Amino acid sequence: MDAERTMGLLSRLGDLISGSAAAVGNAVAGMRGLVAGLSSRDTRKQVAFTIAMVALSAKMAKADGVVSPPEIDAFCRIFTIPLGEERNVSRVYNLAKSDIAGFESYARDVRELFPDDPTMLEEIVDGLFHIAKADGAVHERELAFLARVAELFGFSAEEFARISARHIGGETDPYLILGADRTWDNATLKRHYRRLVVENHPDRLVGHGLPQEFIKIATDRLAAINAAWDDVARQRKIA
């Protein structure tokens, strides 16, 4: 029964926003009741995640004024379109990408879909970063868009700086990437690092049913954490 209802949700979402792109936020609010009606918690999370990625990805790509082919390709790799739902996904995406209007209310709705799951919200921000840099750089307006989405998701400025440090090139502070305090002793740092490895291991995403591209993003995130730890361990001579 859940599978049948899941397949119809994107069609209903397309009907809800067929009037204008700015109605995406209201559409998601209307979809919340449909999502809540699904009996499986995992199915609810997957459907909510699907809706989040379709609309926010489109608006993310539009943030710098141009939706480029690499950004669309990145979206298609991240988001696995259910068989038979191609037209509905395309319809929702094209409506959403026409402008960035309503993205703040939409981001608030997304946070409500994952009230006790900041890890999933960070996955969404990571996915948006992946799309933003698909054309070779994260542009200033895209970074501002991402910062505001992260704020609406409940992340502090320091937490957003930690997330963005993994995606934006240049010299970065390893303590920032680790979310660690320089005043911590070596034992505390090592415990913190080990917890990060467990929390960010790609295998954790397999059980969530996320697309393969998200496994790659998680692998890159873990690589950044490991590289930052290597820098800190070398500086402190931690064995």
PDB file of N, CA, C and O in Angstrom, residues 32 102-114 148-149 152-153:
ATOM      1  N   ARG A  32       2.472  17.565   3.536  1.00  0.00           N
ATOM      2  CA  ARG A  32       2.878  17.018   4.829  1.00  0.00           C
ATOM      3  C   ARG A  32       1.876  15.993   5.340  1.00  0.00           C
ATOM      4  O   ARG A  32       2.247  14.955   5.896  1.00  0.00           O
ATOM      5  N   GLY A 102      10.013  31.931  -2.420  1.00  0.00           N
ATOM      6  CA  GLY A 102       9.403  30.979  -1.513  1.00  0.00           C
ATOM      7  C   GLY A 102      10.339  29.968  -0.906  1.00  0.00           C
ATOM      8  O   GLY A 102       9.905  29.096  -0.154  1.00  0.00           O
ATOM      9  N   PHE A 103      11.659  30.075  -1.186  1.00  0.00           N
ATOM     10  CA  PHE A 103      12.555  29.028  -0.704  1.00  0.00           C
ATOM     11  C   PHE A 103      12.673  29.039   0.816  1.00  0.00           C
ATOM     12  O   PHE A 103      12.895  27.992   1.433  1.00  0.00           O
ATOM     13  N   GLU A 104      12.509  30.198   1.456  1.00  0.00           N
ATOM     14  CA  GLU A 104      12.644  30.256   2.920  1.00  0.00           C
ATOM     15  C   GLU A 104      11.513  29.504   3.607  1.00  0.00           C
ATOM     16  O   GLU A 104      11.754  28.709   4.522  1.00  0.00           O
ATOM     17  N   SER A 105      10.280  29.745   3.178  1.00  0.00           N
ATOM     18  CA  SER A 105       9.158  29.018   3.790  1.00  0.00           C
ATOM     19  C   SER A 105       9.267  27.535   3.477  1.00  0.00           C
ATOM     20  O   SER A 105       8.923  26.681   4.302  1.00  0.00           O
ATOM     21  N   TYR A 106       9.768  27.229   2.284  1.00  0.00           N
ATOM     22  CA  TYR A 106       9.944  25.827   1.919  1.00  0.00           C
ATOM     23  C   TYR A 106      10.985  25.165   2.811  1.00  0.00           C
ATOM     24  O   TYR A 106      10.785  24.047   3.299  1.00  0.00           O
ATOM     25  N   ALA A 107      12.119  25.858   3.052  1.00  0.00           N
ATOM     26  CA  ALA A 107      13.172  25.295   3.907  1.00  0.00           C
ATOM     27  C   ALA A 107      12.648  25.047   5.322  1.00  0.00           C
ATOM     28  O   ALA A 107      13.005  24.056   5.967  1.00  0.00           O
ATOM     29  N   ARG A 108      11.793  25.942   5.798  1.00  0.00           N
ATOM     30  CA  ARG A 108      11.193  25.736   7.129  1.00  0.00           C
ATOM     31  C   ARG A 108      10.344  24.471   7.135  1.00  0.00           C
ATOM     32  O   ARG A 108      10.345  23.708   8.105  1.00  0.00           O
ATOM     33  N   ASP A 109       9.596  24.263   6.051  1.00  0.00           N
ATOM     34  CA  ASP A 109       8.775  23.047   5.956  1.00  0.00           C
ATOM     35  C   ASP A 109       9.654  21.800   5.955  1.00  0.00           C
ATOM     36  O   ASP A 109       9.314  20.781   6.570  1.00  0.00           O
ATOM     37  N   VAL A 110      10.782  21.871   5.248  1.00  0.00           N
ATOM     38  CA  VAL A 110      11.690  20.724   5.206  1.00  0.00           C
ATOM     39  C   VAL A 110      12.202  20.411   6.601  1.00  0.00           C
ATOM     40  O   VAL A 110      12.270  19.245   7.004  1.00  0.00           O
ATOM     41  N   ARG A 111      12.551  21.451   7.351  1.00  0.00           N
ATOM     42  CA  ARG A 111      13.033  21.209   8.723  1.00  0.00           C
ATOM     43  C   ARG A 111      11.957  20.507   9.550  1.00  0.00           C
ATOM     44  O   ARG A 111      12.258  19.624  10.352  1.00  0.00           O
ATOM     45  N   GLU A 112      10.692  20.897   9.347  1.00  0.00           N
ATOM     46  CA  GLU A 112       9.609  20.252  10.094  1.00  0.00           C
ATOM     47  C   GLU A 112       9.432  18.797   9.688  1.00  0.00           C
ATOM     48  O   GLU A 112       8.971  17.978  10.492  1.00  0.00           O
ATOM     49  N   LEU A 113       9.795  18.462   8.446  1.00  0.00           N
ATOM     50  CA  LEU A 113       9.701  17.072   8.003  1.00  0.00           C
ATOM     51  C   LEU A 113      10.741  16.193   8.691  1.00  0.00           C
ATOM     52  O   LEU A 113      10.575  14.979   8.799  1.00  0.00           O
ATOM     53  N   PHE A 114      11.834  16.817   9.164  1.00  0.00           N
ATOM     54  CA  PHE A 114      12.903  16.090   9.865  1.00  0.00           C
ATOM     55  C   PHE A 114      13.183  16.766  11.208  1.00  0.00           C
ATOM     56  O   PHE A 114      14.290  17.251  11.457  1.00  0.00           O
ATOM     57  N   ARG A 148      21.565  30.623   4.221  1.00  0.00           N
ATOM     58  CA  ARG A 148      20.218  30.890   4.723  1.00  0.00           C
ATOM     59  C   ARG A 148      19.443  29.586   4.912  1.00  0.00           C
ATOM     60  O   ARG A 148      18.736  29.426   5.920  1.00  0.00           O
ATOM     61  N   VAL A 149      19.576  28.654   3.973  1.00  0.00           N
ATOM     62  CA  VAL A 149      18.910  27.358   4.126  1.00  0.00           C
ATOM     63  C   VAL A 149      19.415  26.663   5.389  1.00  0.00           C
ATOM     64  O   VAL A 149      18.627  26.120   6.175  1.00  0.00           O
ATOM     65  N   LEU A 152      17.911  28.209   8.430  1.00  0.00           N
ATOM     66  CA  LEU A 152      16.517  27.805   8.593  1.00  0.00           C
ATOM     67  C   LEU A 152      16.403  26.346   9.024  1.00  0.00           C
ATOM     68  O   LEU A 152      15.418  25.954   9.651  1.00  0.00           O
ATOM     69  N   PHE A 153      17.401  25.545   8.686  1.00  0.00           N
ATOM     70  CA  PHE A 153      17.447  24.156   9.139  1.00  0.00           C
ATOM     71  C   PHE A 153      17.857  24.049  10.608  1.00  0.00           C
ATOM     72  O   PHE A 153      17.798  22.963  11.186  1.00  0.00           O
TER      73      PHE A 153
END
